[in-house]
Amino acid sequence: MSTITNTNPTTQALSDLFANRTSLHPQSESKEMQAKNPAPTDNAKPDMLEFLQNLAPSAPVSSVSGVGQTNSEVPVSSEDSYVSLSRIQDVFTPSKELSAAMNAKSYVQDGFADVDKFKSMAKQLQSDGVLNHDDMMAVDFLSAKSPNISFKDFDAMIRNDNLSREMRTLIAQLVQKLHMVNYVSGGIMNA
């Protein structure tokens, strides 16, 4: 069996560098690498800036904005951090539908008193943008077919298997919106 020997100095240097880098023993590092990256002493840790400069000597780290600045140039105290954190505010902005529901308190009181009040409340909710055309179909259906105008009877209509799935879905969507309006207005719809 023959061995191929390569006498090219560049290939030999690359092969030595690869052997030194993949070695698991720190004693086998080349003297050049040990001189470039000296081992830290027990009482002093290497500076991070020196470490970064040794990694990329062609682009000095201090040229990157803000990296080479000292604490005297950029004063930061824990009080400043607290003040900036206390300025963060969460703001709740209600949707158009929720705003209309919150403003509906004046006309939803006793909205379930009878069919006429129920229809007029639903028309007002539609004009304010809370209810849509599909909801109004459910209002008309419930006004005609529900024994009483109440959440209890509306829930019974949703569970009625004799109704089509589409109608039960429309009623369920309407009831959900009415529950929301009732909740936001303080439960005065069926008082």
mmCIF file of C-alpha atoms in Angstrom:
data_model
loop_
_atom_site.group_PDB
_atom_site.id
_atom_site.type_symbol
_atom_site.label_atom_id
_atom_site.label_comp_id
_atom_site.label_asym_id
_atom_site.label_seq_id
_atom_site.Cartn_x
_atom_site.Cartn_y
_atom_site.Cartn_z
ATOM 1 C CA MET A 1 0.000 0.000 0.000
ATOM 2 C CA SER A 2 1.406 3.390 -0.895
ATOM 3 C CA THR A 3 1.018 6.702 0.929
ATOM 4 C CA ILE A 4 0.597 9.945 -0.823
ATOM 5 C CA THR A 5 2.785 12.674 0.563
ATOM 6 C CA ASN A 6 2.183 16.269 -0.203
ATOM 7 C CA THR A 7 5.116 18.654 -0.099
ATOM 8 C CA ASN A 8 3.113 21.823 -0.775
ATOM 9 C CA PRO A 9 3.814 24.181 2.199
ATOM 10 C CA THR A 10 0.337 25.794 2.056
ATOM 11 C CA THR A 11 -1.411 22.458 2.257
ATOM 12 C CA GLN A 12 0.887 21.379 5.078
ATOM 13 C CA ALA A 13 0.138 24.597 7.035
ATOM 14 C CA LEU A 14 -3.611 24.143 6.585
ATOM 15 C CA SER A 15 -3.381 20.557 7.678
ATOM 16 C CA ASP A 16 -1.387 21.559 10.790
ATOM 17 C CA LEU A 17 -3.916 24.295 11.583
ATOM 18 C CA PHE A 18 -6.793 21.852 11.218
ATOM 19 C CA ALA A 19 -5.031 19.318 13.429
ATOM 20 C CA ASN A 20 -4.433 21.992 16.095
ATOM 21 C CA ARG A 21 -8.046 23.220 15.983
ATOM 22 C CA THR A 22 -9.586 19.780 16.243
ATOM 23 C CA SER A 23 -7.282 18.609 18.997
ATOM 24 C CA LEU A 24 -8.953 17.839 22.283
ATOM 25 C CA HIS A 25 -5.784 18.545 24.264
ATOM 26 C CA PRO A 26 -4.895 22.194 24.989
ATOM 27 C CA GLN A 27 -1.165 21.296 25.194
ATOM 28 C CA SER A 28 -1.043 20.640 21.463
ATOM 29 C CA GLU A 29 -1.962 24.232 20.507
ATOM 30 C CA SER A 30 0.640 25.927 18.429
ATOM 31 C CA LYS A 31 2.875 28.491 20.090
ATOM 32 C CA GLU A 32 1.477 31.144 17.790
ATOM 33 C CA MET A 33 -2.090 30.483 18.980
ATOM 34 C CA GLN A 34 -0.968 30.514 22.626
ATOM 35 C CA ALA A 35 0.761 33.855 22.126
ATOM 36 C CA LYS A 36 -2.268 35.320 20.413
ATOM 37 C CA ASN A 37 -4.758 34.100 23.040
ATOM 38 C CA PRO A 38 -2.934 33.892 26.377
ATOM 39 C CA ALA A 39 -4.604 31.894 29.116
ATOM 40 C CA PRO A 40 -6.219 34.082 31.778
ATOM 41 C CA THR A 41 -4.701 34.132 35.206
ATOM 42 C CA ASP A 42 -6.684 32.875 38.156
ATOM 43 C CA ASN A 43 -7.178 36.327 39.650
ATOM 44 C CA ALA A 44 -8.048 38.250 36.458
ATOM 45 C CA LYS A 45 -10.752 37.478 33.927
ATOM 46 C CA PRO A 46 -10.114 38.497 30.292
ATOM 47 C CA ASP A 47 -11.818 41.682 29.229
ATOM 48 C CA MET A 48 -14.744 41.145 26.837
ATOM 49 C CA LEU A 49 -13.463 43.895 24.537
ATOM 50 C CA GLU A 50 -10.082 42.138 24.268
ATOM 51 C CA PHE A 51 -11.837 38.874 23.596
ATOM 52 C CA LEU A 52 -13.876 40.399 20.760
ATOM 53 C CA GLN A 53 -10.837 42.135 19.289
ATOM 54 C CA ASN A 54 -8.963 38.823 19.262
ATOM 55 C CA LEU A 55 -11.835 37.192 17.391
ATOM 56 C CA ALA A 56 -12.034 39.807 14.636
ATOM 57 C CA PRO A 57 -8.837 41.883 14.544
ATOM 58 C CA SER A 58 -9.621 43.291 11.077
ATOM 59 C CA ALA A 59 -12.675 45.258 12.320
ATOM 60 C CA PRO A 60 -12.069 46.900 15.687
ATOM 61 C CA VAL A 61 -14.980 46.556 18.048
ATOM 62 C CA SER A 62 -14.665 50.147 19.238
ATOM 63 C CA SER A 63 -15.687 51.351 15.772
ATOM 64 C CA VAL A 64 -19.166 49.899 16.290
ATOM 65 C CA SER A 65 -21.419 52.600 17.740
ATOM 66 C CA GLY A 66 -21.862 52.417 21.476
ATOM 67 C CA VAL A 67 -19.578 49.424 22.115
ATOM 68 C CA GLY A 68 -16.452 51.312 23.226
ATOM 69 C CA GLN A 69 -18.268 53.820 25.436
ATOM 70 C CA THR A 70 -17.657 53.867 29.134
ATOM 71 C CA ASN A 71 -20.253 54.195 31.857
ATOM 72 C CA SER A 72 -19.288 57.843 32.359
ATOM 73 C CA GLU A 73 -20.371 58.661 28.804
ATOM 74 C CA VAL A 74 -23.777 56.953 29.105
ATOM 75 C CA PRO A 75 -25.027 57.318 32.671
ATOM 76 C CA VAL A 76 -27.741 54.811 33.540
ATOM 77 C CA SER A 77 -29.101 54.419 37.018
ATOM 78 C CA SER A 78 -31.664 52.060 38.404
ATOM 79 C CA GLU A 79 -33.909 55.067 39.076
ATOM 80 C CA ASP A 80 -33.840 56.011 35.367
ATOM 81 C CA SER A 81 -34.741 52.448 34.422
ATOM 82 C CA TYR A 82 -37.647 52.471 36.861
ATOM 83 C CA VAL A 83 -38.920 55.825 35.568
ATOM 84 C CA SER A 84 -38.840 54.617 31.966
ATOM 85 C CA LEU A 85 -40.681 51.428 32.920
ATOM 86 C CA SER A 86 -43.329 53.360 34.806
ATOM 87 C CA ARG A 87 -44.087 55.387 31.668
ATOM 88 C CA ILE A 88 -45.257 52.290 29.796
ATOM 89 C CA GLN A 89 -49.035 52.278 29.741
ATOM 90 C CA ASP A 90 -51.587 49.812 28.477
ATOM 91 C CA VAL A 91 -54.541 51.502 26.866
ATOM 92 C CA PHE A 92 -57.779 49.692 26.115
ATOM 93 C CA THR A 93 -59.551 50.935 23.035
ATOM 94 C CA PRO A 94 -62.997 49.372 22.691
ATOM 95 C CA SER A 95 -64.156 48.262 19.273
ATOM 96 C CA LYS A 96 -66.983 50.074 17.510
ATOM 97 C CA GLU A 97 -69.384 47.278 18.461
ATOM 98 C CA LEU A 98 -68.362 47.337 22.135
ATOM 99 C CA SER A 99 -68.576 51.144 22.277
ATOM 100 C CA ALA A 100 -72.091 50.978 20.850
ATOM 101 C CA ALA A 101 -73.026 48.277 23.362
ATOM 102 C CA MET A 102 -71.721 50.405 26.231
ATOM 103 C CA ASN A 103 -73.748 53.381 24.977
ATOM 104 C CA ALA A 104 -76.905 51.266 24.586
ATOM 105 C CA LYS A 105 -77.706 51.378 28.283
ATOM 106 C CA SER A 106 -80.311 54.080 27.765
ATOM 107 C CA TYR A 107 -82.556 52.074 25.419
ATOM 108 C CA VAL A 108 -81.979 48.431 26.398
ATOM 109 C CA GLN A 109 -83.640 48.773 29.793
ATOM 110 C CA ASP A 110 -86.688 46.529 29.804
ATOM 111 C CA GLY A 111 -85.882 45.447 26.233
ATOM 112 C CA PHE A 112 -87.416 42.058 26.980
ATOM 113 C CA ALA A 113 -90.654 43.493 28.413
ATOM 114 C CA ASP A 114 -92.677 42.635 25.298
ATOM 115 C CA VAL A 115 -92.292 41.942 21.573
ATOM 116 C CA ASP A 116 -92.577 45.599 20.539
ATOM 117 C CA LYS A 117 -89.848 46.746 22.972
ATOM 118 C CA PHE A 118 -87.679 43.821 21.872
ATOM 119 C CA LYS A 119 -88.017 44.769 18.171
ATOM 120 C CA SER A 120 -87.394 48.490 18.787
ATOM 121 C CA MET A 121 -84.324 47.659 20.931
ATOM 122 C CA ALA A 122 -83.020 45.358 18.160
ATOM 123 C CA LYS A 123 -83.563 48.059 15.494
ATOM 124 C CA GLN A 124 -81.643 50.568 17.612
ATOM 125 C CA LEU A 125 -78.826 48.062 18.157
ATOM 126 C CA GLN A 126 -78.724 47.477 14.396
ATOM 127 C CA SER A 127 -78.512 51.215 13.645
ATOM 128 C CA ASP A 128 -75.658 51.496 16.204
ATOM 129 C CA GLY A 129 -73.758 48.661 14.519
ATOM 130 C CA VAL A 130 -74.120 45.987 17.181
ATOM 131 C CA LEU A 131 -76.511 43.772 15.228
ATOM 132 C CA ASN A 132 -76.323 42.976 11.514
ATOM 133 C CA HIS A 133 -78.882 41.873 8.905
ATOM 134 C CA ASP A 134 -78.573 38.181 9.857
ATOM 135 C CA ASP A 135 -79.186 39.043 13.514
ATOM 136 C CA MET A 136 -82.328 40.918 12.511
ATOM 137 C CA MET A 137 -83.652 37.783 10.751
ATOM 138 C CA ALA A 138 -83.223 35.950 14.044
ATOM 139 C CA VAL A 139 -84.995 38.824 15.859
ATOM 140 C CA ASP A 140 -87.958 38.555 13.505
ATOM 141 C CA PHE A 141 -88.075 34.775 13.903
ATOM 142 C CA LEU A 142 -87.881 34.943 17.714
ATOM 143 C CA SER A 143 -90.504 37.692 17.828
ATOM 144 C CA ALA A 144 -92.908 35.466 15.922
ATOM 145 C CA LYS A 145 -92.092 31.987 17.272
ATOM 146 C CA SER A 146 -90.740 32.317 20.819
ATOM 147 C CA PRO A 147 -93.341 31.822 23.563
ATOM 148 C CA ASN A 148 -91.755 34.588 25.690
ATOM 149 C CA ILE A 149 -89.068 37.149 25.093
ATOM 150 C CA SER A 150 -86.358 35.902 27.468
ATOM 151 C CA PHE A 151 -82.896 34.379 27.363
ATOM 152 C CA LYS A 152 -84.312 31.143 28.762
ATOM 153 C CA ASP A 153 -86.767 30.772 25.872
ATOM 154 C CA PHE A 154 -84.153 31.833 23.322
ATOM 155 C CA ASP A 155 -81.795 29.130 24.618
ATOM 156 C CA ALA A 156 -84.620 26.597 24.292
ATOM 157 C CA MET A 157 -85.088 27.658 20.667
ATOM 158 C CA ILE A 158 -81.370 27.087 20.001
ATOM 159 C CA ARG A 159 -81.724 23.512 21.273
ATOM 160 C CA ASN A 160 -84.875 22.859 19.232
ATOM 161 C CA ASP A 161 -84.076 20.076 16.768
ATOM 162 C CA ASN A 162 -87.068 20.963 14.587
ATOM 163 C CA LEU A 163 -85.303 24.164 13.446
ATOM 164 C CA SER A 164 -82.713 24.158 10.712
ATOM 165 C CA ARG A 165 -79.069 24.291 11.683
ATOM 166 C CA GLU A 166 -78.727 27.684 9.969
ATOM 167 C CA MET A 167 -81.573 29.205 11.997
ATOM 168 C CA ARG A 168 -80.202 27.811 15.252
ATOM 169 C CA THR A 169 -76.814 29.320 14.384
ATOM 170 C CA LEU A 170 -78.404 32.715 13.658
ATOM 171 C CA ILE A 171 -80.298 32.626 16.950
ATOM 172 C CA ALA A 172 -77.153 31.590 18.840
ATOM 173 C CA GLN A 173 -75.190 34.522 17.349
ATOM 174 C CA LEU A 174 -77.976 36.960 18.242
ATOM 175 C CA VAL A 175 -78.261 35.617 21.788
ATOM 176 C CA GLN A 176 -74.512 35.887 22.258
ATOM 177 C CA LYS A 177 -74.576 39.563 21.227
ATOM 178 C CA LEU A 178 -77.603 40.248 23.422
ATOM 179 C CA HIS A 179 -75.834 38.649 26.389
ATOM 180 C CA MET A 180 -72.850 40.910 25.752
ATOM 181 C CA VAL A 181 -75.029 44.048 25.588
ATOM 182 C CA ASN A 182 -76.914 42.964 28.715
ATOM 183 C CA TYR A 183 -73.652 42.341 30.580
ATOM 184 C CA VAL A 184 -72.077 45.661 29.550
ATOM 185 C CA SER A 185 -75.225 47.578 30.484
ATOM 186 C CA GLY A 186 -75.405 45.980 33.923
ATOM 187 C CA GLY A 187 -78.086 43.328 33.334
ATOM 188 C CA ILE A 188 -80.956 45.776 32.858
ATOM 189 C CA MET A 189 -82.276 44.250 29.641
ATOM 190 C CA ASN A 190 -84.684 41.875 31.323
ATOM 191 C CA ALA A 191 -85.299 43.906 34.501
#
